[in-house]
Coordinates of N, CA and C in Angstrom, one line a residue:
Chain A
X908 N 0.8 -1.2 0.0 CA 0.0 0.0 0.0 C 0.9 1.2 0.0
X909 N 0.5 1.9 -0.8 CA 1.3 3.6 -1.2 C 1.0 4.5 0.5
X910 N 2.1 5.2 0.6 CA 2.1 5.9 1.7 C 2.9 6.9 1.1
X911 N 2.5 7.7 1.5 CA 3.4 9.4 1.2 C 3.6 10.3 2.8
X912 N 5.0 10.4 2.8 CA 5.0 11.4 3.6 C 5.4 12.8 3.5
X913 N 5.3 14.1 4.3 CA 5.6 14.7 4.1 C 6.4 15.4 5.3
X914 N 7.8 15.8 4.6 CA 8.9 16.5 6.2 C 9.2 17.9 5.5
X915 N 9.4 18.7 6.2 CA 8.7 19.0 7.7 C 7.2 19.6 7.4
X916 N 6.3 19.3 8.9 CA 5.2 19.8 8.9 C 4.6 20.9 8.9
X917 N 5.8 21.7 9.3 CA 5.5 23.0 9.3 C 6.7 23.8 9.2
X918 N 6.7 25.0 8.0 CA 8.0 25.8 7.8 C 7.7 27.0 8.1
X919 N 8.4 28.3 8.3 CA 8.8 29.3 8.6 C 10.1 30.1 8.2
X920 N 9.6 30.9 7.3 CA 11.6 31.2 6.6 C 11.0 32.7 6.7
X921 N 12.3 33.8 6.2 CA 12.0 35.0 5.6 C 11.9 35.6 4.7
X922 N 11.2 36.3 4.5 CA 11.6 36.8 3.3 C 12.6 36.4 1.9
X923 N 12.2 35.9 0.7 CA 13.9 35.9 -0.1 C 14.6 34.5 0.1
X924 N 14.3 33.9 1.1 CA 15.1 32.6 1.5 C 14.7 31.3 0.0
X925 N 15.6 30.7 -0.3 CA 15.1 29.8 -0.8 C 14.9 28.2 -0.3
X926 N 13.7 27.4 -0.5 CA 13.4 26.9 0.3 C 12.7 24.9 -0.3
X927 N 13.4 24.2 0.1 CA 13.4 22.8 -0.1 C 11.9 22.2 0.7
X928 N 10.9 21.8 0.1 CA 9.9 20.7 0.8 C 10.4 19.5 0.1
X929 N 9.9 18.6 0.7 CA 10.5 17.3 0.8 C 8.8 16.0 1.1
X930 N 8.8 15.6 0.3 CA 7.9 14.1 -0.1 C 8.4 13.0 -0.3
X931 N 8.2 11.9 0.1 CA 8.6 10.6 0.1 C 7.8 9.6 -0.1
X932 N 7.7 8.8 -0.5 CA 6.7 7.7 -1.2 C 7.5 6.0 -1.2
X933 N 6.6 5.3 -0.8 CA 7.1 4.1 -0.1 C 6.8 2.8 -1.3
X934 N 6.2 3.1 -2.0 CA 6.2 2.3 -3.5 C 6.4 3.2 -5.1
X935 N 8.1 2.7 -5.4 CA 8.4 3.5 -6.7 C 7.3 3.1 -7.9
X936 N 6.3 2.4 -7.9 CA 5.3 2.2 -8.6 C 4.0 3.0 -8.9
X937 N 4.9 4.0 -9.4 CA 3.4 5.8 -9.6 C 3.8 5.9 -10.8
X938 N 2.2 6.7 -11.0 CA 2.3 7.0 -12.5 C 2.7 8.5 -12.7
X939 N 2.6 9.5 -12.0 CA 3.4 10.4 -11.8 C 2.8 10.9 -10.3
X940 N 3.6 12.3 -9.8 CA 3.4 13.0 -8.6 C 3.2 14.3 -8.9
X941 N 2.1 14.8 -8.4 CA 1.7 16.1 -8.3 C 1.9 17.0 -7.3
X942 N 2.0 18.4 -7.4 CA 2.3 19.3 -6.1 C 1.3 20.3 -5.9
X943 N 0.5 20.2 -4.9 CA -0.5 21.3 -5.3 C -0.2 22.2 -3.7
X944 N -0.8 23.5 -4.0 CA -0.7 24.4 -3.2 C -2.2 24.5 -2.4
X945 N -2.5 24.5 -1.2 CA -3.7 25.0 -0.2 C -3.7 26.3 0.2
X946 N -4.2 27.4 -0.4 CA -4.8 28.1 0.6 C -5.6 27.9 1.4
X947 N -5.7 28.9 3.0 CA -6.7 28.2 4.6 C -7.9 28.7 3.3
X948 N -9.6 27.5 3.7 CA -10.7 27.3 3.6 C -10.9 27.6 1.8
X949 N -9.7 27.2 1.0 CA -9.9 26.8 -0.4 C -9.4 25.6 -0.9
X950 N -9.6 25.7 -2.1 CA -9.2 23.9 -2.9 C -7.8 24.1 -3.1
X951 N -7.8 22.9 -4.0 CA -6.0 22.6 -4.0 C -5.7 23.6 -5.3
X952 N -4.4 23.6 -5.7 CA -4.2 24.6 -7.0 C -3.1 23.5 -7.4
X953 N -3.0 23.5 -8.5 CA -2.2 22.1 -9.0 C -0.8 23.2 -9.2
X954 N 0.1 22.5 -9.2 CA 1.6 23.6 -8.8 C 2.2 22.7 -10.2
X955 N 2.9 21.3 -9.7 CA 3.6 21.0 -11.0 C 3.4 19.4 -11.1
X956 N 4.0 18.7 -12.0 CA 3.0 17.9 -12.4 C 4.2 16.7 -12.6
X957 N 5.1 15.8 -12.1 CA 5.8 15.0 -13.0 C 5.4 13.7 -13.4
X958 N 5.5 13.6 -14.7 CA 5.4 11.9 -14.7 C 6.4 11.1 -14.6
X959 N 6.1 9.8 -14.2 CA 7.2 8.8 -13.9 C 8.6 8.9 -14.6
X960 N 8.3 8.8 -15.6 CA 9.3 8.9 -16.6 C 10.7 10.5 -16.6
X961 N 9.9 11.1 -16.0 CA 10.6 12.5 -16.1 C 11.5 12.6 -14.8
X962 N 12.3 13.5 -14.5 CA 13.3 13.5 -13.3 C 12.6 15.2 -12.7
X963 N 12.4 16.1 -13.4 CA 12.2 17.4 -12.9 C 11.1 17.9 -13.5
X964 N 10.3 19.1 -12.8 CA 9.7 19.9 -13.9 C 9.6 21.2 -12.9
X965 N 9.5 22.5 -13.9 CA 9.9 23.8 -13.6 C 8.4 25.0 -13.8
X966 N 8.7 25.4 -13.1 CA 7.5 26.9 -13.1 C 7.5 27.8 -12.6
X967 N 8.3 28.9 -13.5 CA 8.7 29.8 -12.9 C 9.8 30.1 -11.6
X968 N 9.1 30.1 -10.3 CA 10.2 30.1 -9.3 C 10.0 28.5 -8.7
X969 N 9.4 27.9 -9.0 CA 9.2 26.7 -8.4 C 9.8 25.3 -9.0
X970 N 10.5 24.6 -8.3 CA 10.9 23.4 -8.9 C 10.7 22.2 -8.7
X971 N 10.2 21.5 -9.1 CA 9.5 19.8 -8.5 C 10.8 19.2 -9.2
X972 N 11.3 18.1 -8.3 CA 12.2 16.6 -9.2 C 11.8 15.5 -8.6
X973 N 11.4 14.5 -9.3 CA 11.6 13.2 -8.6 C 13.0 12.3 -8.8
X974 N 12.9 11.2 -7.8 CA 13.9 10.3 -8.0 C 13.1 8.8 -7.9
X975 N 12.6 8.6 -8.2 CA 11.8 7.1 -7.7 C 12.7 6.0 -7.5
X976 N 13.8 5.8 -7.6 CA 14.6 4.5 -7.2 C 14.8 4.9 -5.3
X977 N 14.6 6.2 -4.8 CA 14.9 6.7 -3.6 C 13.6 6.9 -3.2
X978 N 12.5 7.3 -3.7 CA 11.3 7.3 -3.6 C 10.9 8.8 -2.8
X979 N 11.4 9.5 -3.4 CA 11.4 11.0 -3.0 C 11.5 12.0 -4.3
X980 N 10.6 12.9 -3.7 CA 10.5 14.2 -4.5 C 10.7 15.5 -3.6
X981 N 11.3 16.3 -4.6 CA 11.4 17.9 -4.0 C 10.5 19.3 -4.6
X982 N 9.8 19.5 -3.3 CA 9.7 21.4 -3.9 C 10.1 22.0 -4.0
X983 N 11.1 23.3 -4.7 CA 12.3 23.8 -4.1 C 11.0 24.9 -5.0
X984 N 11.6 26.0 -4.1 CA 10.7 27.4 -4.3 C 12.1 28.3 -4.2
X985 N 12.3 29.3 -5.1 CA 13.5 30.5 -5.2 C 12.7 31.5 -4.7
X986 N 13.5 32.5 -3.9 CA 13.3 33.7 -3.5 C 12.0 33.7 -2.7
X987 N 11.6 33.2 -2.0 CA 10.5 33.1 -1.4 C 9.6 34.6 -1.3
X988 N 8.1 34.2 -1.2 CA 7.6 35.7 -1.1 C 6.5 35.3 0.2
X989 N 5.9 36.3 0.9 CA 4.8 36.3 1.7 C 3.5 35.9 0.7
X990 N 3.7 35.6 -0.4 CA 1.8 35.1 -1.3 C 2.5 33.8 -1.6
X991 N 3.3 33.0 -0.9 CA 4.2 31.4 -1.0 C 3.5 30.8 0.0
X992 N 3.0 32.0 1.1 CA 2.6 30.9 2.4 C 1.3 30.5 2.2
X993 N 1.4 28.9 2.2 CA 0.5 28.0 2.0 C 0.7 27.1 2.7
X994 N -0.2 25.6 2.4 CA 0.4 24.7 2.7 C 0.2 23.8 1.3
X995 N 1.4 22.9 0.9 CA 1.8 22.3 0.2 C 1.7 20.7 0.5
X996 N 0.8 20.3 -0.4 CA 0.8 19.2 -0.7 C 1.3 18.0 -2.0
X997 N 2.1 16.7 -1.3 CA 2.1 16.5 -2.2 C 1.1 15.2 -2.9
X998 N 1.3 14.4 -3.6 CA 0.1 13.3 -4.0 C 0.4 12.4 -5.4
X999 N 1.1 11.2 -5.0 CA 1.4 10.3 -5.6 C -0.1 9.7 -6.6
X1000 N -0.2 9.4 -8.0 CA -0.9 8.3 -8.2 C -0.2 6.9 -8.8
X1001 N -1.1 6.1 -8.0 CA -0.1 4.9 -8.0 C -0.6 3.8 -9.8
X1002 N 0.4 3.4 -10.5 CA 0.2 2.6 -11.6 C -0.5 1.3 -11.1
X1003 N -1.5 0.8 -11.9 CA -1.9 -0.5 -12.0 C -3.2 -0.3 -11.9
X1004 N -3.5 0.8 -12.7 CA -5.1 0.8 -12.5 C -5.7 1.5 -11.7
X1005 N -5.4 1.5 -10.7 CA -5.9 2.7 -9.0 C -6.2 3.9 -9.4
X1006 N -6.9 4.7 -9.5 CA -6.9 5.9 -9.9 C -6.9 7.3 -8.4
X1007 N -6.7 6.3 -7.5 CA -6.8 6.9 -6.2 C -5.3 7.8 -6.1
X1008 N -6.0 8.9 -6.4 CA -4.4 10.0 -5.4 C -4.2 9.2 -3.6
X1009 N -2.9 9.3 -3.7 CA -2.2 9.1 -2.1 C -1.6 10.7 -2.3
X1010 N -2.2 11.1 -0.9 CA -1.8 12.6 -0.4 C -0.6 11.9 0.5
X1011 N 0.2 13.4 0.7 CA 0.8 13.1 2.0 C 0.2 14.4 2.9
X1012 N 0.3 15.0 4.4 CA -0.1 15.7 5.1 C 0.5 17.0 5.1
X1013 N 1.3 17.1 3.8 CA 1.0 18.2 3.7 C 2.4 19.4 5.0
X1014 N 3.2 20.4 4.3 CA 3.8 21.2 4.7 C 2.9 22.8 4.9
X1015 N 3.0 22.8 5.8 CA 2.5 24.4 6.2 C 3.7 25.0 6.3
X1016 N 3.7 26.4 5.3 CA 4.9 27.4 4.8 C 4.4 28.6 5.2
X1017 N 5.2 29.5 5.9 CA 4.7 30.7 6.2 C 6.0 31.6 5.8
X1018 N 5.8 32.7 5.0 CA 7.3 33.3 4.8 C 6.7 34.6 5.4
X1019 N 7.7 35.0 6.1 CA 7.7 36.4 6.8 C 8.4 37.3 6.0
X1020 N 7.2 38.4 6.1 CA 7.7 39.6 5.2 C 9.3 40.2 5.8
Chain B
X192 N -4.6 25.8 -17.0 CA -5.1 24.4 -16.8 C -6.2 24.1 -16.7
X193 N -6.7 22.8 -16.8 CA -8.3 22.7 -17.0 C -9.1 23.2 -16.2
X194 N -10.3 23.6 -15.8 CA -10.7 24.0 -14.7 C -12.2 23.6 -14.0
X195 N -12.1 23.5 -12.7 CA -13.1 22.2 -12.0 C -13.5 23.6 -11.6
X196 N -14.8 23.1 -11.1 CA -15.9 24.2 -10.7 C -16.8 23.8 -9.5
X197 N -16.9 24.2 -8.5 CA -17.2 23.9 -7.4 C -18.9 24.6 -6.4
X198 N -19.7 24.1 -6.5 CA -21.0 25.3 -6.3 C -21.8 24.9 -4.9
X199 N -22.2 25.2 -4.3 CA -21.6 26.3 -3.6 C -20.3 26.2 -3.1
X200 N -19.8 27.8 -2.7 CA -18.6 28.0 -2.0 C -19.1 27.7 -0.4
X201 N -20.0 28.1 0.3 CA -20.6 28.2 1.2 C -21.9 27.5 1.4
X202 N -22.4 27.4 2.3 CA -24.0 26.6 2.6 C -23.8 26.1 4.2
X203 N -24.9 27.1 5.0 CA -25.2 26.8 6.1 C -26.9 25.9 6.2
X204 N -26.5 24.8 6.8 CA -28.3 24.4 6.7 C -28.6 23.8 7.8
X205 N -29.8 23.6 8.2 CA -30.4 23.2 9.6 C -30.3 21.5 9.6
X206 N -29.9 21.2 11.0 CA -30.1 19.5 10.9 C -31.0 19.0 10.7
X207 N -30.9 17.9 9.6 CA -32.0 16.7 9.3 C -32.5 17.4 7.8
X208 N -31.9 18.7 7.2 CA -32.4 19.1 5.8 C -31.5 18.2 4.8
X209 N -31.1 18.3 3.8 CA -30.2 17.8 2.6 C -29.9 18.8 2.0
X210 N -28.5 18.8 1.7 CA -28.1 20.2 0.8 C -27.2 19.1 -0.4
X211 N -26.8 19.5 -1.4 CA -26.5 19.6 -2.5 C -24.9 20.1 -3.0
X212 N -24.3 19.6 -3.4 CA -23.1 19.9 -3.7 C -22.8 20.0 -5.6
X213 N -22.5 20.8 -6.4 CA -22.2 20.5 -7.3 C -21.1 20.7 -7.7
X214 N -20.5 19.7 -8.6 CA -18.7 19.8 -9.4 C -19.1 19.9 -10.5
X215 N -18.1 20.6 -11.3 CA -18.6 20.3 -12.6 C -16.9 20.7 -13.6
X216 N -16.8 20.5 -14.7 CA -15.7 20.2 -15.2 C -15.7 20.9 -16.8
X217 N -15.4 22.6 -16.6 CA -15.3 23.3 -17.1 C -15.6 23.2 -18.2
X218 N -13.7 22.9 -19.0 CA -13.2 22.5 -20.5 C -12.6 21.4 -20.8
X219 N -13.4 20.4 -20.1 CA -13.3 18.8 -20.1 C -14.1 17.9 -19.6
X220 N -14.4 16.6 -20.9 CA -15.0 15.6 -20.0 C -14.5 15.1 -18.9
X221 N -14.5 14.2 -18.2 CA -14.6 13.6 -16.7 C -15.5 12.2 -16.4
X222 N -15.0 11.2 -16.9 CA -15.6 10.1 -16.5 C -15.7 9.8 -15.0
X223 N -15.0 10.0 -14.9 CA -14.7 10.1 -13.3 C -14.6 11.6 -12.5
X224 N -15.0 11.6 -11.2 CA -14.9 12.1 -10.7 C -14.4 12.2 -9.4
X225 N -13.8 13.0 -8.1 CA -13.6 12.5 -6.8 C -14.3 13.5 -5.7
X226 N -14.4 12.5 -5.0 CA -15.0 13.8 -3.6 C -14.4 13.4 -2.8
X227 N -14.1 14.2 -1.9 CA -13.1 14.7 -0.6 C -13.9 15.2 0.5
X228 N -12.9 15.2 1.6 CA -13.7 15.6 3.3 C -12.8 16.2 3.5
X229 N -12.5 17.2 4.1 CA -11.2 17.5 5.1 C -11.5 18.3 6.4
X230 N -11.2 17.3 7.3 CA -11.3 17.9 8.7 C -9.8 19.4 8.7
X231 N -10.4 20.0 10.3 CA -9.1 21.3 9.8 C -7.9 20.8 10.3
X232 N -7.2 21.6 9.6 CA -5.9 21.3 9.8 C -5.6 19.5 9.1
X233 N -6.3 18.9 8.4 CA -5.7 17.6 8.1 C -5.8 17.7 6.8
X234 N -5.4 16.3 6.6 CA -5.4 16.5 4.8 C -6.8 15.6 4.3
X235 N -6.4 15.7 3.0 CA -7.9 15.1 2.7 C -8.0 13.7 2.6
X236 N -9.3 13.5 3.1 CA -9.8 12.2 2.7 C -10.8 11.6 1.5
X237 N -10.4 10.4 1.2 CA -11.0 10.4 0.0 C -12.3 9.8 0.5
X238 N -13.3 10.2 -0.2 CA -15.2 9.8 0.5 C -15.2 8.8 -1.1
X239 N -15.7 9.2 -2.0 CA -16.1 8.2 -3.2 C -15.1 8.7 -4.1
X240 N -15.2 7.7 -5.3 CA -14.8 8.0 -6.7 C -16.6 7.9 -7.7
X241 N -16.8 9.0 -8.3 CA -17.6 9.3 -9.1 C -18.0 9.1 -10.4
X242 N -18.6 8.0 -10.9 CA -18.4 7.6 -12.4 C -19.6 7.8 -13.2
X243 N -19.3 8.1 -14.1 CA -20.6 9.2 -15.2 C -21.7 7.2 -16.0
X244 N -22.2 7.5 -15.2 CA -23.8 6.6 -15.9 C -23.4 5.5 -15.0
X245 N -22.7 5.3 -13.7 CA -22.7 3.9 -13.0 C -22.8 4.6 -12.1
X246 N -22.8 3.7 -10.9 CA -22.6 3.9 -9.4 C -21.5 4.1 -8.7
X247 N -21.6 4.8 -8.0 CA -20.5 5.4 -7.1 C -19.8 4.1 -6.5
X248 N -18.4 4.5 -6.2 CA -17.4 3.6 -5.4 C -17.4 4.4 -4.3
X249 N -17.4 3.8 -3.3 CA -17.7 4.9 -1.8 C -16.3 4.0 -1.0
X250 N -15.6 4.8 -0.2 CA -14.1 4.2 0.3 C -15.0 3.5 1.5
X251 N -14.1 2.5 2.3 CA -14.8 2.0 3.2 C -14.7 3.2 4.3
X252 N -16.2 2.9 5.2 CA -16.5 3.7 6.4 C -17.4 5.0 6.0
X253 N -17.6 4.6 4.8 CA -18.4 6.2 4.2 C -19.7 6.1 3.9
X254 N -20.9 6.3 4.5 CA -22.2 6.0 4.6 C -22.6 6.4 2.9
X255 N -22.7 5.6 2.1 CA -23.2 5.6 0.7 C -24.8 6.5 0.9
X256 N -26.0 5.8 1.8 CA -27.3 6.4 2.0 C -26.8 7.9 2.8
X257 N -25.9 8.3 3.4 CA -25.8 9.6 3.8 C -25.1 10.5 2.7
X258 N -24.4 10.0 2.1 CA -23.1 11.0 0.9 C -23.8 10.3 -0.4
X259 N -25.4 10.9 -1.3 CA -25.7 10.8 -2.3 C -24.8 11.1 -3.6
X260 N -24.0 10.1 -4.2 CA -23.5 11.0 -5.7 C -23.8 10.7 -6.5
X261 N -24.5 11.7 -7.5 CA -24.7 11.5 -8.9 C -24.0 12.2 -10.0
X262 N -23.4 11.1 -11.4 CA -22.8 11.5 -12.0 C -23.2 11.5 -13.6
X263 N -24.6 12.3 -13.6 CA -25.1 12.1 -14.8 C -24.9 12.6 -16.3
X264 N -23.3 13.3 -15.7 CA -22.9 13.8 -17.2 C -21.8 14.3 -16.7
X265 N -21.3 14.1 -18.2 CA -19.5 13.8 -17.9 C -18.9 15.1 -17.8
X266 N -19.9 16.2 -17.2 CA -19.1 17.2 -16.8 C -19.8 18.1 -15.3
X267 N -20.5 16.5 -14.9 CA -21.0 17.1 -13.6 C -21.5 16.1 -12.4
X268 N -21.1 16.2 -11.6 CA -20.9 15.3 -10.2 C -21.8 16.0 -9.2
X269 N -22.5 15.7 -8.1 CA -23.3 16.1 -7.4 C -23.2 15.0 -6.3
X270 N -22.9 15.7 -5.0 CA -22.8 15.2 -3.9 C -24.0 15.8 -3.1
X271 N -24.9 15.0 -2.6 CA -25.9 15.1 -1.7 C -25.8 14.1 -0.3
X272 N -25.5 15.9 0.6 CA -25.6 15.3 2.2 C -27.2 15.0 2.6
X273 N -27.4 13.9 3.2 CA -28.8 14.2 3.3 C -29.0 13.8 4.5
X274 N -30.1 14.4 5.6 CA -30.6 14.3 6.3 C -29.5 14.8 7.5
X275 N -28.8 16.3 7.3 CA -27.6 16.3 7.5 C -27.4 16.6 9.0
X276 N -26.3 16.5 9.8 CA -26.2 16.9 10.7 C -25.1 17.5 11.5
X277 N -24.8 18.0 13.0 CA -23.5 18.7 13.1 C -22.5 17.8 12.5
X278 N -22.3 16.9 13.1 CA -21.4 16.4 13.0 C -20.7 16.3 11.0
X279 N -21.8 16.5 10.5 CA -21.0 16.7 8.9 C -20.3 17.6 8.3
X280 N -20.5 18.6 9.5 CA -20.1 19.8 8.9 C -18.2 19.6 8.7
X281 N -18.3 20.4 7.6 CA -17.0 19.7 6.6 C -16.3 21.1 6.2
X282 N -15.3 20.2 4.8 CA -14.8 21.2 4.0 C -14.9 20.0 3.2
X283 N -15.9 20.2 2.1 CA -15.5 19.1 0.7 C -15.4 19.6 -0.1
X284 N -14.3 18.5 -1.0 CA -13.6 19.1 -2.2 C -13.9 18.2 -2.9
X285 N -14.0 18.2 -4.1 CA -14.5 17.6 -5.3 C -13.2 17.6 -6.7
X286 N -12.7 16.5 -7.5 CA -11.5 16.6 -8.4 C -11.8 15.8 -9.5
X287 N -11.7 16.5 -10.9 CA -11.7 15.7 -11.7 C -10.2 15.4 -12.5
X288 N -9.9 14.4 -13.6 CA -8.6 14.4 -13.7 C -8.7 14.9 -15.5
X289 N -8.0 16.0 -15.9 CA -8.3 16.1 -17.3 C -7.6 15.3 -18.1
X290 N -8.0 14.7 -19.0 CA -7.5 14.0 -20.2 C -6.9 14.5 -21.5
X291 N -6.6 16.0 -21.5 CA -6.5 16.8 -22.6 C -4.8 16.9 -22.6
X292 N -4.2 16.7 -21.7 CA -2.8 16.3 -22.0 C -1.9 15.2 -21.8
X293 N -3.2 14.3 -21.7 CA -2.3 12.6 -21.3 C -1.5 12.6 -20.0
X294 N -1.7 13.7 -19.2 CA -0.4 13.3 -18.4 C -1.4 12.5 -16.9
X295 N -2.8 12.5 -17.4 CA -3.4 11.9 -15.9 C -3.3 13.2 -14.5
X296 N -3.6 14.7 -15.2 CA -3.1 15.2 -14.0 C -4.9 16.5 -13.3
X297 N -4.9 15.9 -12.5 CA -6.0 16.2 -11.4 C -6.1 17.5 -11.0
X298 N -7.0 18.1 -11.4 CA -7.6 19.0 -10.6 C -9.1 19.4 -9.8
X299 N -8.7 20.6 -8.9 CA -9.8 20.1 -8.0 C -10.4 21.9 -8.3
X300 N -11.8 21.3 -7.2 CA -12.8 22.2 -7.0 C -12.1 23.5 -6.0
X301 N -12.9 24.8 -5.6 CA -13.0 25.3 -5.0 C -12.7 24.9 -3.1
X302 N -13.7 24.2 -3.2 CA -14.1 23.2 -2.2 C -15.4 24.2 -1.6
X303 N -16.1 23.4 -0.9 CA -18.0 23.9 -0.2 C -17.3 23.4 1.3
X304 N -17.6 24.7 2.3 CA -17.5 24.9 3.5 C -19.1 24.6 4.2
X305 N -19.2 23.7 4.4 CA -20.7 23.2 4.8 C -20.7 23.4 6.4
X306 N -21.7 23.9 6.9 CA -22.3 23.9 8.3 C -23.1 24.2 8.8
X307 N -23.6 22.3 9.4 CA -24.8 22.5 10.3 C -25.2 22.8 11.3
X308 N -26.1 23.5 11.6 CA -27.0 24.4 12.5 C -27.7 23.2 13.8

């Protein structure tokens, strides 16, 4: 069974800082991994999108990579701003049919002005 | 990106009424659909998977006669709480996955902030 985690649960940086989230996934058997962003009491916003096959993908200041032999993905966000703080989710779908997203819990980001 | 549509944003309603939830899926079909719960501060859980002219898949522990879904067209999903009470009061989100770039990649609703009275 797919399990995703997410480290750390909660972040706090300043201003400008650039800044690593971190996702882990306990079966290299996904069809890709998504990153979406939460604002408090709205839906998810899809951030970036990799498929299996791919190692990175880019947007703008934001960078997703996977490694699935390690079973880990990164969010790296440049120059951080105060409209960054969210909380970040990530969400494995797993191959073989399943069509079920595996979330993990999720980073809470707060960047201080 | 594609975009999911979520109606209401809000809905306060009295216990033992039924309220209505609708998804709908902009500038794409959607054979499928998903609904979500999320208590605060946690992440989401998945309630059913939504399939256009069959019957719902409802995850285990999810009252199928309390969480009505219908999926009568492949760009619209409808969750009905019924007979609702405090205890349901939620945050549901609703996600369909577009098919317009092969990549299998999901997007969701607004989400409906529901609470009963």
């Amino acid at each position: 069974k797919q399990e995703v985690t997410q480290i750390p649960a909660a972040l706090s940086v300043p201003e400008g800082e650039n800044l690593v989230l971190n996702c882990s996934f306990t079966d290299s058997a996904i069809y890709n991994l998504q990153w979406f962003r939460q604002d408090p009491g709205k839906g998810l916003t899809s951030l970036l999108l990799i498929q299996s096959s791919q190692r990175e993908q880019t947007s703008g200041r934001l960078n997703a990579s996977l490694d699935k032999s390690s079973g880990r993905s990164t969010l790296y966000i440049a120059a951080s701003q105060p409209g960054d703080s969210a909380t970040y989710l990530c969400a494995a779908l797993p191959q073989g049919g399943s069509e079920k997203l595996v979330f993990g819990k999720g980073t809470k980001l707060t960047v201080n002005p | 990106g594609a975009v999911v549509s979520q109606h209401p944003s809000r809905v306060i309603c009295k216990s033992g009424t039924s309220v209505k939830i609708e998804c709908r899926s902009l500038d794409f079909q959607a054979t499928t659909m998903f609904w979500y719960r999320q208590f605060p501060k946690k992440s989401l859980m998945l309630m059913a998977t939504s399939n256009e002219g069959s019957k719902a898949t409802y995850e285990q522990g999810v009252e199928k006669d309390k969480f009505l879904i219908n999926h009568a067209s492949l760009t619209l999903s409808t969750l009905t709480v019924t007979s609702a009470h405090p205890e349901d009061s939620s945050f549901y989100i609703c996600s369909a996955r577009s098919p317009m770039t092969g990549k299998a990649e999901a997007f969701f609703g607004q989400g409906t902030r529901l609470t009963v009275v």
